[in-house]
PDB file of C-alpha atoms in Angstrom:
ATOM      1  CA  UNK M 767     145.914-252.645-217.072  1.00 75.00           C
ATOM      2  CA  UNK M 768     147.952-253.950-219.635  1.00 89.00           C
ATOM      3  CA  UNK M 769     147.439-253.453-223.747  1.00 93.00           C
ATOM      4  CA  UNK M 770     145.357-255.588-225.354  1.00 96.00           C
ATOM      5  CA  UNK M 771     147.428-257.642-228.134  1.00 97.00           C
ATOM      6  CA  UNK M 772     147.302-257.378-231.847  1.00 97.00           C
ATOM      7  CA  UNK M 773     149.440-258.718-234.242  1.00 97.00           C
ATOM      8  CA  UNK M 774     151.741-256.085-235.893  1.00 96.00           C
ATOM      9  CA  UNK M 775     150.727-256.437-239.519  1.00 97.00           C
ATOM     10  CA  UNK M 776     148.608-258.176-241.681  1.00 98.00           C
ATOM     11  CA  UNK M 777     148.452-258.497-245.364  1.00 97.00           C
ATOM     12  CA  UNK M 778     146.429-259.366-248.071  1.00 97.00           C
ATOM     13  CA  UNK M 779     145.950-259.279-251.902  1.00 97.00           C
ATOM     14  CA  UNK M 780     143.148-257.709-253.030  1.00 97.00           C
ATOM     15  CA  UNK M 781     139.757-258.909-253.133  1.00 97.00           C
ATOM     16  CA  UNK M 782     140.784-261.181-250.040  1.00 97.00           C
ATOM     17  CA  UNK M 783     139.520-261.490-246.372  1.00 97.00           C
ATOM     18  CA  UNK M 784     141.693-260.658-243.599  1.00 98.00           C
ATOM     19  CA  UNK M 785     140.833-261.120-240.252  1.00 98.00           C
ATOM     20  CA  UNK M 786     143.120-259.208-236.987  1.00 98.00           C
ATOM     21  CA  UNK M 787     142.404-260.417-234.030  1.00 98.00           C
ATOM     22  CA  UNK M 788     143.072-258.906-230.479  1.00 98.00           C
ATOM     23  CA  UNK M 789     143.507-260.835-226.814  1.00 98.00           C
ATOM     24  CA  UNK M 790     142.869-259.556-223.420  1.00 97.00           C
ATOM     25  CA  UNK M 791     141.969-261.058-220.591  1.00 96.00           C
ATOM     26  CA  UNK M 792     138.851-261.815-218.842  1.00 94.00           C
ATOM     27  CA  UNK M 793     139.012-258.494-216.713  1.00 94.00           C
ATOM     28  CA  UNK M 794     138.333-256.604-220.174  1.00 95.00           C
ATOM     29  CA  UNK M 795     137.730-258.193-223.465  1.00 95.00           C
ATOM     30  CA  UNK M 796     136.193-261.579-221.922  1.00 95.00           C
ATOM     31  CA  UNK M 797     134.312-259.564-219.822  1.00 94.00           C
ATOM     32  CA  UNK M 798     131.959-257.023-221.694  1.00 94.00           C
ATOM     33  CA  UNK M 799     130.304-257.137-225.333  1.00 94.00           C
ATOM     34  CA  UNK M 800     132.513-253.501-225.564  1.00 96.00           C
ATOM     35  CA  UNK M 801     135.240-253.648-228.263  1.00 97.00           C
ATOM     36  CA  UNK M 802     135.242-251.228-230.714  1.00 98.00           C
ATOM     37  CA  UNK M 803     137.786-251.152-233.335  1.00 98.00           C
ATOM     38  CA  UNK M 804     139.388-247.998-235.241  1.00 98.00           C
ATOM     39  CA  UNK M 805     141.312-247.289-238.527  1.00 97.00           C
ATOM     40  CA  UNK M 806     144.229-245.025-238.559  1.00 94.00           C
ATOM     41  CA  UNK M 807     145.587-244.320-242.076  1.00 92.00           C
ATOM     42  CA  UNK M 808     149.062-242.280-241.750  1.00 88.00           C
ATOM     43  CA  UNK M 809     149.232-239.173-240.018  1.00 86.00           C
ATOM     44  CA  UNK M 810     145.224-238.979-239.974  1.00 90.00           C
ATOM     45  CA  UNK M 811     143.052-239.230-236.674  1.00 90.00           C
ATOM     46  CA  UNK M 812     141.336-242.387-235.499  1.00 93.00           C
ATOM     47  CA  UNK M 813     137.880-243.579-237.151  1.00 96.00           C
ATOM     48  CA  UNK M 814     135.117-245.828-235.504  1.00 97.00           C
ATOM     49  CA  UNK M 815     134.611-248.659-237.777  1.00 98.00           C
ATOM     50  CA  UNK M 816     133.053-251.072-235.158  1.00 98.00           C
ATOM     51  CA  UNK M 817     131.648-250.815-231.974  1.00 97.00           C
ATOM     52  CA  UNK M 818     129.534-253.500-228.778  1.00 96.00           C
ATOM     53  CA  UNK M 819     131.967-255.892-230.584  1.00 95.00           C
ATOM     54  CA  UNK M 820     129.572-256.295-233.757  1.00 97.00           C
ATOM     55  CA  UNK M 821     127.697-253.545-234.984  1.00 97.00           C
ATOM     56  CA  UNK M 822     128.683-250.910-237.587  1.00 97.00           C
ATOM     57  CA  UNK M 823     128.004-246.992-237.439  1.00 95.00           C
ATOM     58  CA  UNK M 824     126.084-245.405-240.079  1.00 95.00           C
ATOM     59  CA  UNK M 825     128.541-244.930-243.319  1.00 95.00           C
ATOM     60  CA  UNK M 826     131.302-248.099-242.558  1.00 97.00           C
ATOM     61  CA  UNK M 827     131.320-250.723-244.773  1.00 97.00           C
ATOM     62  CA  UNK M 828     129.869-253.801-244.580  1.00 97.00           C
ATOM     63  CA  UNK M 829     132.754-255.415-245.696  1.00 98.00           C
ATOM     64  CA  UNK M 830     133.983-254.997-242.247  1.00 98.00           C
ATOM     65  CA  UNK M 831     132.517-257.594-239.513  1.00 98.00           C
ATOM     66  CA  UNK M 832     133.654-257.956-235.983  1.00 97.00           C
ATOM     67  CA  UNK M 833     133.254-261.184-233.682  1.00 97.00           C
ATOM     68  CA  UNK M 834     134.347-262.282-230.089  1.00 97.00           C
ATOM     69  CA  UNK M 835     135.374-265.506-228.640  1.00 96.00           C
ATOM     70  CA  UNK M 836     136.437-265.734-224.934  1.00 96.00           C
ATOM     71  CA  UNK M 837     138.839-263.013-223.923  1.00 97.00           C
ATOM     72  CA  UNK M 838     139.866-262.016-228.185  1.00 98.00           C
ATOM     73  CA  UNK M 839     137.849-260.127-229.785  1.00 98.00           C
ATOM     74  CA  UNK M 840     138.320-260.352-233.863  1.00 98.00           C
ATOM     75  CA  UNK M 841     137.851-258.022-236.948  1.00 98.00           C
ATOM     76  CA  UNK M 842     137.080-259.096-240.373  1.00 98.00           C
ATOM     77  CA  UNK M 843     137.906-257.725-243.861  1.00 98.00           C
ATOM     78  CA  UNK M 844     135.936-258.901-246.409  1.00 98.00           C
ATOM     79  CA  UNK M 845     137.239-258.114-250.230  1.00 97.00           C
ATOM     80  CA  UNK M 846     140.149-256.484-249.265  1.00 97.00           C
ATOM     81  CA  UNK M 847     140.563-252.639-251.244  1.00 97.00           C
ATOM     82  CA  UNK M 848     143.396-250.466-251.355  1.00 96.00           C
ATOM     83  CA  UNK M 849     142.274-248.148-249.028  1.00 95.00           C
ATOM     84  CA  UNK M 850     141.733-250.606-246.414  1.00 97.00           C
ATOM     85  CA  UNK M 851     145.187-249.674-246.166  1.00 97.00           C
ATOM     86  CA  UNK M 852     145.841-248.260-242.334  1.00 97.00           C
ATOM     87  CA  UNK M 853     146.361-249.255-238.606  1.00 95.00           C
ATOM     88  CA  UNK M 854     143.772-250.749-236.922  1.00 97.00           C
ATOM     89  CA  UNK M 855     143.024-250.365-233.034  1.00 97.00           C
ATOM     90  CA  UNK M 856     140.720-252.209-230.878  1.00 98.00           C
ATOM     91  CA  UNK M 857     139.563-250.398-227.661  1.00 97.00           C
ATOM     92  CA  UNK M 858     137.742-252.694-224.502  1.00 97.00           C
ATOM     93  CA  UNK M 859     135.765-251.414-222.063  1.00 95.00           C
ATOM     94  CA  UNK M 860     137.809-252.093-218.722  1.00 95.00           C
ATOM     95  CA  UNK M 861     135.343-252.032-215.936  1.00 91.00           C
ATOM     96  CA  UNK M 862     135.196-248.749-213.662  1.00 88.00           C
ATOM     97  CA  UNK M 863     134.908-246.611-216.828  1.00 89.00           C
ATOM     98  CA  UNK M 864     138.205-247.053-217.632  1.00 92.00           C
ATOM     99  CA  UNK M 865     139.137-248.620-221.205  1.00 95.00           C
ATOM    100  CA  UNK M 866     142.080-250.465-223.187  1.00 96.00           C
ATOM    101  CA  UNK M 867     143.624-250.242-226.370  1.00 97.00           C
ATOM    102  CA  UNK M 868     145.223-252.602-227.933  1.00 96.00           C
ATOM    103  CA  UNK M 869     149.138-252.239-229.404  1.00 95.00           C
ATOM    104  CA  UNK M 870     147.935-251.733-232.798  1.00 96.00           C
ATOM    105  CA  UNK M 871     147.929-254.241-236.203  1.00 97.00           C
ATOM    106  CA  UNK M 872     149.116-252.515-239.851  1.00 97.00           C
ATOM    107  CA  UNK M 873     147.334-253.383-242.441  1.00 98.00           C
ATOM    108  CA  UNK M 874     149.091-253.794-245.929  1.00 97.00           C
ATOM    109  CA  UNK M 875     147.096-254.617-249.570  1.00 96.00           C
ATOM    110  CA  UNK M 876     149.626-256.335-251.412  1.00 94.00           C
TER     111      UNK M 876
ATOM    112  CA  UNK T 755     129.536-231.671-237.849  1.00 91.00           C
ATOM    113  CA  UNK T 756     131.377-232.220-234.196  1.00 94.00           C
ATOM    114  CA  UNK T 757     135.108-231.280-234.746  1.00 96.00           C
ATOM    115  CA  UNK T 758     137.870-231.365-232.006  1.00 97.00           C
ATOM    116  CA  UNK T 759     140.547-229.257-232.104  1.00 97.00           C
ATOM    117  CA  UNK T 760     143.350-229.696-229.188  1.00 97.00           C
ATOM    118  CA  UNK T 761     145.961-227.298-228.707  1.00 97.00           C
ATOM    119  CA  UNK T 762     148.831-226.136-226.318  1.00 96.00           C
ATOM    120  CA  UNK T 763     152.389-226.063-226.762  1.00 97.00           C
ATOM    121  CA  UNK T 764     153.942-228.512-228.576  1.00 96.00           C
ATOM    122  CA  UNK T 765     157.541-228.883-226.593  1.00 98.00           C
ATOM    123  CA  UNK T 766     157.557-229.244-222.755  1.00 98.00           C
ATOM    124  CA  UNK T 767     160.600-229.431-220.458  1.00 98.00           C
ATOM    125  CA  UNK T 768     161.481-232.806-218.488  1.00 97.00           C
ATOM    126  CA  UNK T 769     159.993-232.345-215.143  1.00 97.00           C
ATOM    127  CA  UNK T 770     157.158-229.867-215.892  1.00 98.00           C
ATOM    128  CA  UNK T 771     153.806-230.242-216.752  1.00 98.00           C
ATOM    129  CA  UNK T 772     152.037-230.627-219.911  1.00 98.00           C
ATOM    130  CA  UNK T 773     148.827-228.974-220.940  1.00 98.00           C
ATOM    131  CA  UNK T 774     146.296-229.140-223.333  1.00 98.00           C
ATOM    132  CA  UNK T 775     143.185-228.198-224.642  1.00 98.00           C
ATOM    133  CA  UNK T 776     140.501-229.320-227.058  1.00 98.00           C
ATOM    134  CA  UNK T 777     138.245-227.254-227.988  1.00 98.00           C
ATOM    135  CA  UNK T 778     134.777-228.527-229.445  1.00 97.00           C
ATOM    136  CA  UNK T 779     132.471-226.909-232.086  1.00 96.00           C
ATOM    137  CA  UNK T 780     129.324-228.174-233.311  1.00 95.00           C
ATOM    138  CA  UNK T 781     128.263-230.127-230.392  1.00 94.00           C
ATOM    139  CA  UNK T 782     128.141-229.376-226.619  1.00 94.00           C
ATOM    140  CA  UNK T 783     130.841-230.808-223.637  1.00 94.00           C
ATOM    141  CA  UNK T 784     127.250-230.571-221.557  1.00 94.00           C
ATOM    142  CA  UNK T 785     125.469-233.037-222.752  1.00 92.00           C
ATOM    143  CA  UNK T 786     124.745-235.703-220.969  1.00 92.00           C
ATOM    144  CA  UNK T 787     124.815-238.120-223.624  1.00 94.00           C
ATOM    145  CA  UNK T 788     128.783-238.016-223.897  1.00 95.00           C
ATOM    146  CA  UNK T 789     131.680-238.507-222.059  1.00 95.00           C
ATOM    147  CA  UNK T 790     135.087-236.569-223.246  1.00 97.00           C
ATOM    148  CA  UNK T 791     138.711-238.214-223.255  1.00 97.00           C
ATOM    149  CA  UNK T 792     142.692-237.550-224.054  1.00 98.00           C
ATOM    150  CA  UNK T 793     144.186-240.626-226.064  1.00 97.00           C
ATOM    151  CA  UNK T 794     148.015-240.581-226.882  1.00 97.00           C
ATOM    152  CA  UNK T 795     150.565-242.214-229.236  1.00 94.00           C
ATOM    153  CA  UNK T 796     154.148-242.412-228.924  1.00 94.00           C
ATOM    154  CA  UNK T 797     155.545-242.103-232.257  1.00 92.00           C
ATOM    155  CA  UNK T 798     155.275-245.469-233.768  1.00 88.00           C
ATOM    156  CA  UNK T 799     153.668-246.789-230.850  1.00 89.00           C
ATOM    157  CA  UNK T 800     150.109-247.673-230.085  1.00 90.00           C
ATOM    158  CA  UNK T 801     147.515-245.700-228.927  1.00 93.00           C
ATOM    159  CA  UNK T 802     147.282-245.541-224.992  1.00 96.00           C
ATOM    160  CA  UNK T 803     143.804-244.133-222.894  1.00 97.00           C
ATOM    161  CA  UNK T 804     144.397-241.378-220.760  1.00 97.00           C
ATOM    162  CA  UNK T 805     141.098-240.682-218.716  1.00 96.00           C
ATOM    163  CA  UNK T 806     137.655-239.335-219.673  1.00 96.00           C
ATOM    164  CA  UNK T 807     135.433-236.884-218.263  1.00 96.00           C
ATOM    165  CA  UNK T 808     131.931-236.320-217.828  1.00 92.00           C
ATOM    166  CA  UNK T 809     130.505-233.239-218.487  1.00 87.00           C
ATOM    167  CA  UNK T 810     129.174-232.680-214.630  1.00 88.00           C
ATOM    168  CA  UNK T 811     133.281-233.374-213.754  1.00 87.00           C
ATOM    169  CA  UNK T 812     133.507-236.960-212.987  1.00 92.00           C
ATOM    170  CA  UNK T 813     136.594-237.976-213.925  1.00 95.00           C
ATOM    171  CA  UNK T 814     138.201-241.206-214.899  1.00 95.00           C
ATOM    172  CA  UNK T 815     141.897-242.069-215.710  1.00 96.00           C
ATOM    173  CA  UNK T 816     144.410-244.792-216.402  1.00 95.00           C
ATOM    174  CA  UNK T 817     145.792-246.426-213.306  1.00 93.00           C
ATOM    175  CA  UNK T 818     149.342-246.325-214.507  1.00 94.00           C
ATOM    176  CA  UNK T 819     148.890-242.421-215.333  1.00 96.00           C
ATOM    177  CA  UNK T 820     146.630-241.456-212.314  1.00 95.00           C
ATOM    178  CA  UNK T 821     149.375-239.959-210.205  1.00 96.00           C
ATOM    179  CA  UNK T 822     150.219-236.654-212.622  1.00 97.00           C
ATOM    180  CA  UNK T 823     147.002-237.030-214.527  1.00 98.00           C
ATOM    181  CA  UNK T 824     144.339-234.545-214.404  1.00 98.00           C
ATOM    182  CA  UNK T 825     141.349-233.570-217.038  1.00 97.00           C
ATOM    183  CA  UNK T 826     138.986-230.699-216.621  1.00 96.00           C
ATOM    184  CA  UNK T 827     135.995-229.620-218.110  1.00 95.00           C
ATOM    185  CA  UNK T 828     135.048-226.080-219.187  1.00 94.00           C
ATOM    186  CA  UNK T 829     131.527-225.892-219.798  1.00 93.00           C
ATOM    187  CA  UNK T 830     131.363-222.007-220.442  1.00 94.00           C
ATOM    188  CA  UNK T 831     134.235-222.481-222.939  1.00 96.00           C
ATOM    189  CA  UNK T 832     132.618-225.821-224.430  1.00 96.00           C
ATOM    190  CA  UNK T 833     136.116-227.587-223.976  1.00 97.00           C
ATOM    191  CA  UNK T 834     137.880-229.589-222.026  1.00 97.00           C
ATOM    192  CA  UNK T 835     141.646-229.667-220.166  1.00 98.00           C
ATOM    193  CA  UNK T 836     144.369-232.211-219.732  1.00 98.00           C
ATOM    194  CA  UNK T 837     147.308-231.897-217.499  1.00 98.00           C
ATOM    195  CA  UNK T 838     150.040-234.348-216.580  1.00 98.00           C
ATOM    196  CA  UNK T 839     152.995-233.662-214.660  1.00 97.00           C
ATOM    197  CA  UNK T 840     156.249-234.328-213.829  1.00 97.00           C
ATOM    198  CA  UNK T 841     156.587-235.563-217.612  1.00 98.00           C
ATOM    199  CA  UNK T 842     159.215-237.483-218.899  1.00 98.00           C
ATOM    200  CA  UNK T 843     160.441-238.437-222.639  1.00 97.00           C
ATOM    201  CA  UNK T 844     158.420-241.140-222.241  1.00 96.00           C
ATOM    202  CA  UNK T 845     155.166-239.013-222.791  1.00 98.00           C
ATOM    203  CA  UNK T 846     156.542-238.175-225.725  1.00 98.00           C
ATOM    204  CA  UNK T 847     153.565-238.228-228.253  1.00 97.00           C
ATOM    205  CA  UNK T 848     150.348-237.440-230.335  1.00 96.00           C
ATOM    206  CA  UNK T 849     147.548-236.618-228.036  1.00 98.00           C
ATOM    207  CA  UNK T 850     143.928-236.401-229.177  1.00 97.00           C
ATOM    208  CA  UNK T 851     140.906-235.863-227.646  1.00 98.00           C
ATOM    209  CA  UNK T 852     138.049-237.710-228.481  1.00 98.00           C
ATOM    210  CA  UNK T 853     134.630-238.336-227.852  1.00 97.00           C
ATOM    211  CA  UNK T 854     132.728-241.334-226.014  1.00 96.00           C
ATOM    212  CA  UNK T 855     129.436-241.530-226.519  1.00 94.00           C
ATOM    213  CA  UNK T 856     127.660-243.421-223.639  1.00 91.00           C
ATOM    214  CA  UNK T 857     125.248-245.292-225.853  1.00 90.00           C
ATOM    215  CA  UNK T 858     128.047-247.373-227.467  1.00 90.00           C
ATOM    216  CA  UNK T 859     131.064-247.109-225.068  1.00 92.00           C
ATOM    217  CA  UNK T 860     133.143-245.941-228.199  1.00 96.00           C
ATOM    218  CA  UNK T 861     134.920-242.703-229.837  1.00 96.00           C
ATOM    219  CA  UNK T 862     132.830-241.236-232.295  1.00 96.00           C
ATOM    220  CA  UNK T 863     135.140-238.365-233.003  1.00 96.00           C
ATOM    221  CA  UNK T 864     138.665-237.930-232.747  1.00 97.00           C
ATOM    222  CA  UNK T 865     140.606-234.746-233.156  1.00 96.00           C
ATOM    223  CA  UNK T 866     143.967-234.820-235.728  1.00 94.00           C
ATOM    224  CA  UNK T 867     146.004-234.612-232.647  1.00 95.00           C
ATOM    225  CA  UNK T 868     148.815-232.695-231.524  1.00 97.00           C
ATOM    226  CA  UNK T 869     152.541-233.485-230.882  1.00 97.00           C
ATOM    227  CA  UNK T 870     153.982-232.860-227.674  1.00 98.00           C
ATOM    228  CA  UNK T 871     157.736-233.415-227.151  1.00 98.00           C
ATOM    229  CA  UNK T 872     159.547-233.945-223.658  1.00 98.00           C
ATOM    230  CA  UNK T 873     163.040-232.626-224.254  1.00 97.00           C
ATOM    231  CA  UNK T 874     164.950-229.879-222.817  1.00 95.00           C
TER     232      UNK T 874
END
């Protein structure tokens, strides 16, 4: 079970759309509609900002979209804010209730 | 409001075991709509899945962890128990506990965390 891969950092200017984008394999991401994606902003826990790959819980913005395509999954940031301004994790579901996170992407709003 | 609060001591010896606790308020580890996990983070490092548990004691855990990995449920307590032995300074890091909700095979809620440091 090996991480799932992110890029390291993104940036953007504000107002911009950024999109990360993280690759598994087709034992987890290519697998199951499961990827959720979190936020981290420094020294603060997790959030859920996306989760079945697409859909949003009740209070995210929809400025944030997420998409899959064969074994990567993808999330989207649309007009780019300042306090978009975090870490972002995706998480797959890995078969035999086990899961997968992926190494992690920092976000930076130039 | 759910809130997750782990805790246990926050500097463990190379070679001994590690435990935790998170406690949960304003929701119940019984309920069968939920499962209840340990996440980590090495400092600067990604986060990494530790197991889950269910609240009838099924349990569920990284392959590369499964050896010295063990989670626990405490249903009269309403929280739930990690231990991992034979630790290294390689488990060196934030845990947090976290809730899975079955619906949407995601974490809902996270607890802040709490530092644990392998060193003697």
């Amino acid at each position: 079970q090996s991480a799932l891969t992110q890029p390291a950092s993104v940036s953007g200017s504000p107002g911009q759309s950024i999109t990360i984008s993280c690759t598994g394999t087709s034992n987890d991401v290519g697998s199951y509609n499961l990827v959720s994606w979190y936020q981290q902003p420094p020294g603060k826990a997790p959030k859920l900002m996306i989760y079945e790959g697409i859909k949003r819980p009740s209070g995210v913005s929809n400025r944030f979209s997420g998409s899959k395509s064969g074994n990567t999954a993808s999330l989207t940031i649309s007009g780019l804010q300042a306090e978009d301004e975090a870490d972002y994790f995706c998480c797959s579901y890995a078969g035999g209730t086990t899961y997968v996170f992926g190494t992690g992407t920092m976000v930076t709003v130039l | 409001q759910l809130q997750l609060l782990e805790s246990g001591p926050g500097l463990v010896k190379p070679s001994e075991t590690l435990s935790l606790t998170c406690s949960v308020s304003g929701g119940s580890v019984s309920s069968n709509s939920y499962y209840w996990g340990w996440i980590r983070q090495p400092p600067g490092k990604g986060l990494e899945w530790i197991g889950t548990i269910y609240y009838s004691g099924g349990t569920y855990y990284n392959p590369s962890l499964k050896s010295r990995v063990s989670i626990s449920v405490d249903t009269s307590k309403n929280q739930f128990s990690l231990r991992l032995n034979s630790v290294t300074a390689a488990d060196t890091a934030v845990y947090h506990c976290a809730r899975l909700e079955t619906a949407t095979v995601a974490y809902d809620y996270w607890g802040q965390g709490t530092l644990v440091t392998v060193s003697s």
